[in-house]
Amino acid sequence: QVQLVESGGGLVQPGGSLRLSCAASGSSFRILSMGWYRQAAGNQRELVATIVSGSSPSYADSVKGRFTISRDNAENSVYLHMNSPKPEDTAVYYCNALIARPTERLTMYWGQGTQVTVSS
């Protein structure tokens, strides 16, 4: 089994900055891609950013130029740097990872979510 644990959410002022972290733990796994999704109250979960080893990151149009996704392969971690957040960025943010394990199909794992509230 693989677990994803997020941290770093909270209250941030518009125009401020916040960094979300997500670490994967478990045994005998290889991460193919990692990403961040978010779900605002009353809305569907939506993609924020993804990063695949050897490829350029991709972003939702709504966060391009403001958010940056990065990975630390040695730590099996992914980060979301949120710069100049807006109130409309308020949501529960979820980390995910596409993971390969011996004798198993590729599986998408999800973290438990972390609340981000952008408000003055």
mmCIF file of C-alpha atoms in Angstrom:
data_model
loop_
_atom_site.group_PDB
_atom_site.id
_atom_site.type_symbol
_atom_site.label_atom_id
_atom_site.label_comp_id
_atom_site.label_asym_id
_atom_site.label_seq_id
_atom_site.Cartn_x
_atom_site.Cartn_y
_atom_site.Cartn_z
ATOM 1 C CA GLN A 1 0.000 0.000 0.000
ATOM 2 C CA VAL A 2 1.079 3.549 -0.703
ATOM 3 C CA GLN A 3 0.020 6.591 1.280
ATOM 4 C CA LEU A 4 0.044 10.248 0.269
ATOM 5 C CA VAL A 5 0.126 12.815 3.040
ATOM 6 C CA GLU A 6 -0.423 16.499 2.334
ATOM 7 C CA SER A 7 0.529 19.482 4.457
ATOM 8 C CA GLY A 8 0.791 23.247 4.229
ATOM 9 C CA GLY A 9 -2.805 24.327 3.798
ATOM 10 C CA GLY A 10 -4.396 27.128 5.745
ATOM 11 C CA LEU A 11 -5.486 30.734 5.503
ATOM 12 C CA VAL A 12 -3.616 33.038 3.142
ATOM 13 C CA GLN A 13 -4.289 36.610 2.118
ATOM 14 C CA PRO A 14 -4.919 37.507 -1.504
ATOM 15 C CA GLY A 15 -1.603 38.303 -3.125
ATOM 16 C CA GLY A 16 0.350 36.332 -0.546
ATOM 17 C CA SER A 17 1.993 32.953 -0.964
ATOM 18 C CA LEU A 18 1.585 29.428 0.301
ATOM 19 C CA ARG A 19 3.330 26.141 -0.330
ATOM 20 C CA LEU A 20 1.590 22.793 -0.258
ATOM 21 C CA SER A 21 3.578 19.605 0.221
ATOM 22 C CA CYS A 22 2.736 15.981 -0.434
ATOM 23 C CA ALA A 23 4.885 12.978 0.411
ATOM 24 C CA ALA A 24 4.354 9.407 -0.736
ATOM 25 C CA SER A 25 5.339 6.514 1.493
ATOM 26 C CA GLY A 26 5.145 2.767 1.263
ATOM 27 C CA SER A 27 7.187 -0.097 -0.092
ATOM 28 C CA SER A 28 8.302 -1.174 -3.553
ATOM 29 C CA PHE A 29 6.721 1.549 -5.625
ATOM 30 C CA ARG A 30 7.674 3.819 -8.498
ATOM 31 C CA ILE A 31 5.978 7.133 -9.133
ATOM 32 C CA LEU A 32 5.138 7.878 -12.750
ATOM 33 C CA SER A 33 3.433 11.203 -12.256
ATOM 34 C CA MET A 34 2.204 13.444 -9.469
ATOM 35 C CA GLY A 35 -0.269 16.257 -9.414
ATOM 36 C CA TRP A 36 -2.597 18.532 -7.548
ATOM 37 C CA TYR A 37 -6.359 18.791 -7.873
ATOM 38 C CA ARG A 38 -8.801 20.969 -6.005
ATOM 39 C CA GLN A 39 -12.464 20.968 -5.138
ATOM 40 C CA ALA A 40 -14.320 24.085 -4.114
ATOM 41 C CA ALA A 41 -17.603 23.845 -2.237
ATOM 42 C CA GLY A 42 -20.382 22.863 -4.624
ATOM 43 C CA ASN A 43 -17.990 22.236 -7.504
ATOM 44 C CA GLN A 44 -16.417 19.194 -9.095
ATOM 45 C CA ARG A 45 -12.825 18.294 -8.470
ATOM 46 C CA GLU A 46 -10.588 19.942 -11.051
ATOM 47 C CA LEU A 47 -7.000 19.616 -12.160
ATOM 48 C CA VAL A 48 -4.598 22.280 -10.940
ATOM 49 C CA ALA A 49 -1.204 21.007 -12.111
ATOM 50 C CA THR A 50 0.614 17.807 -12.971
ATOM 51 C CA ILE A 51 4.239 16.854 -13.386
ATOM 52 C CA VAL A 52 5.618 13.781 -15.141
ATOM 53 C CA SER A 53 9.245 12.759 -14.971
ATOM 54 C CA GLY A 54 11.055 13.972 -18.065
ATOM 55 C CA SER A 55 8.262 16.284 -19.184
ATOM 56 C CA SER A 56 7.312 19.882 -18.611
ATOM 57 C CA PRO A 57 4.656 20.523 -15.978
ATOM 58 C CA SER A 58 1.131 21.328 -17.094
ATOM 59 C CA TYR A 59 -1.251 23.763 -15.450
ATOM 60 C CA ALA A 60 -4.880 24.746 -15.485
ATOM 61 C CA ASP A 61 -5.340 28.043 -17.294
ATOM 62 C CA SER A 62 -6.701 29.591 -14.110
ATOM 63 C CA VAL A 63 -3.391 29.163 -12.248
ATOM 64 C CA LYS A 64 -0.810 29.588 -15.025
ATOM 65 C CA GLY A 65 1.792 32.136 -14.099
ATOM 66 C CA ARG A 66 0.811 32.086 -10.416
ATOM 67 C CA PHE A 67 1.263 28.489 -9.243
ATOM 68 C CA THR A 68 4.322 26.289 -9.700
ATOM 69 C CA ILE A 69 4.473 22.530 -9.264
ATOM 70 C CA SER A 70 7.741 20.816 -8.456
ATOM 71 C CA ARG A 71 8.957 17.363 -7.454
ATOM 72 C CA ASP A 72 11.660 15.947 -5.258
ATOM 73 C CA ASN A 73 12.174 12.456 -6.636
ATOM 74 C CA ALA A 74 14.548 11.455 -3.864
ATOM 75 C CA GLU A 75 11.887 12.293 -1.275
ATOM 76 C CA ASN A 76 8.927 11.001 -3.328
ATOM 77 C CA SER A 77 7.365 14.393 -2.831
ATOM 78 C CA VAL A 78 5.523 17.005 -4.825
ATOM 79 C CA TYR A 79 4.972 20.653 -4.005
ATOM 80 C CA LEU A 80 2.597 23.358 -5.117
ATOM 81 C CA HIS A 81 3.890 26.899 -4.760
ATOM 82 C CA MET A 82 0.931 29.238 -4.745
ATOM 83 C CA ASN A 83 1.843 32.832 -5.509
ATOM 84 C CA SER A 84 -0.657 35.667 -5.643
ATOM 85 C CA PRO A 85 -3.597 33.464 -4.714
ATOM 86 C CA LYS A 86 -7.097 34.787 -5.284
ATOM 87 C CA PRO A 87 -10.280 34.162 -3.308
ATOM 88 C CA GLU A 88 -11.458 31.900 -6.117
ATOM 89 C CA ASP A 89 -8.518 29.593 -5.356
ATOM 90 C CA THR A 90 -10.201 28.667 -2.083
ATOM 91 C CA ALA A 91 -10.760 24.906 -2.103
ATOM 92 C CA VAL A 92 -9.669 21.591 -0.675
ATOM 93 C CA TYR A 93 -6.463 20.657 -2.471
ATOM 94 C CA TYR A 94 -5.696 17.003 -3.156
ATOM 95 C CA CYS A 95 -2.410 15.440 -4.103
ATOM 96 C CA ASN A 96 -2.384 12.446 -6.418
ATOM 97 C CA ALA A 97 0.190 10.073 -7.798
ATOM 98 C CA LEU A 98 0.154 7.442 -10.531
ATOM 99 C CA ILE A 99 2.129 4.577 -9.072
ATOM 100 C CA ALA A 100 3.563 1.324 -10.346
ATOM 101 C CA ARG A 101 4.137 -1.588 -7.984
ATOM 102 C CA PRO A 102 5.304 -5.144 -8.697
ATOM 103 C CA THR A 103 2.478 -7.497 -9.665
ATOM 104 C CA GLU A 104 -0.095 -4.681 -9.589
ATOM 105 C CA ARG A 105 -1.787 -2.546 -12.203
ATOM 106 C CA LEU A 106 -0.940 1.103 -12.375
ATOM 107 C CA THR A 107 -2.918 2.754 -9.614
ATOM 108 C CA MET A 108 -3.852 6.355 -8.911
ATOM 109 C CA TYR A 109 -3.487 7.219 -5.245
ATOM 110 C CA TRP A 110 -4.969 10.259 -3.522
ATOM 111 C CA GLY A 111 -4.141 12.191 -0.415
ATOM 112 C CA GLN A 112 -6.707 13.137 2.187
ATOM 113 C CA GLY A 113 -6.896 16.768 1.106
ATOM 114 C CA THR A 114 -5.838 20.035 2.703
ATOM 115 C CA GLN A 115 -7.983 23.152 2.973
ATOM 116 C CA VAL A 116 -6.736 26.375 1.443
ATOM 117 C CA THR A 117 -8.689 29.541 2.175
ATOM 118 C CA VAL A 118 -7.778 32.787 0.435
ATOM 119 C CA SER A 119 -9.256 35.709 2.303
ATOM 120 C CA SER A 120 -8.304 39.033 3.796
#
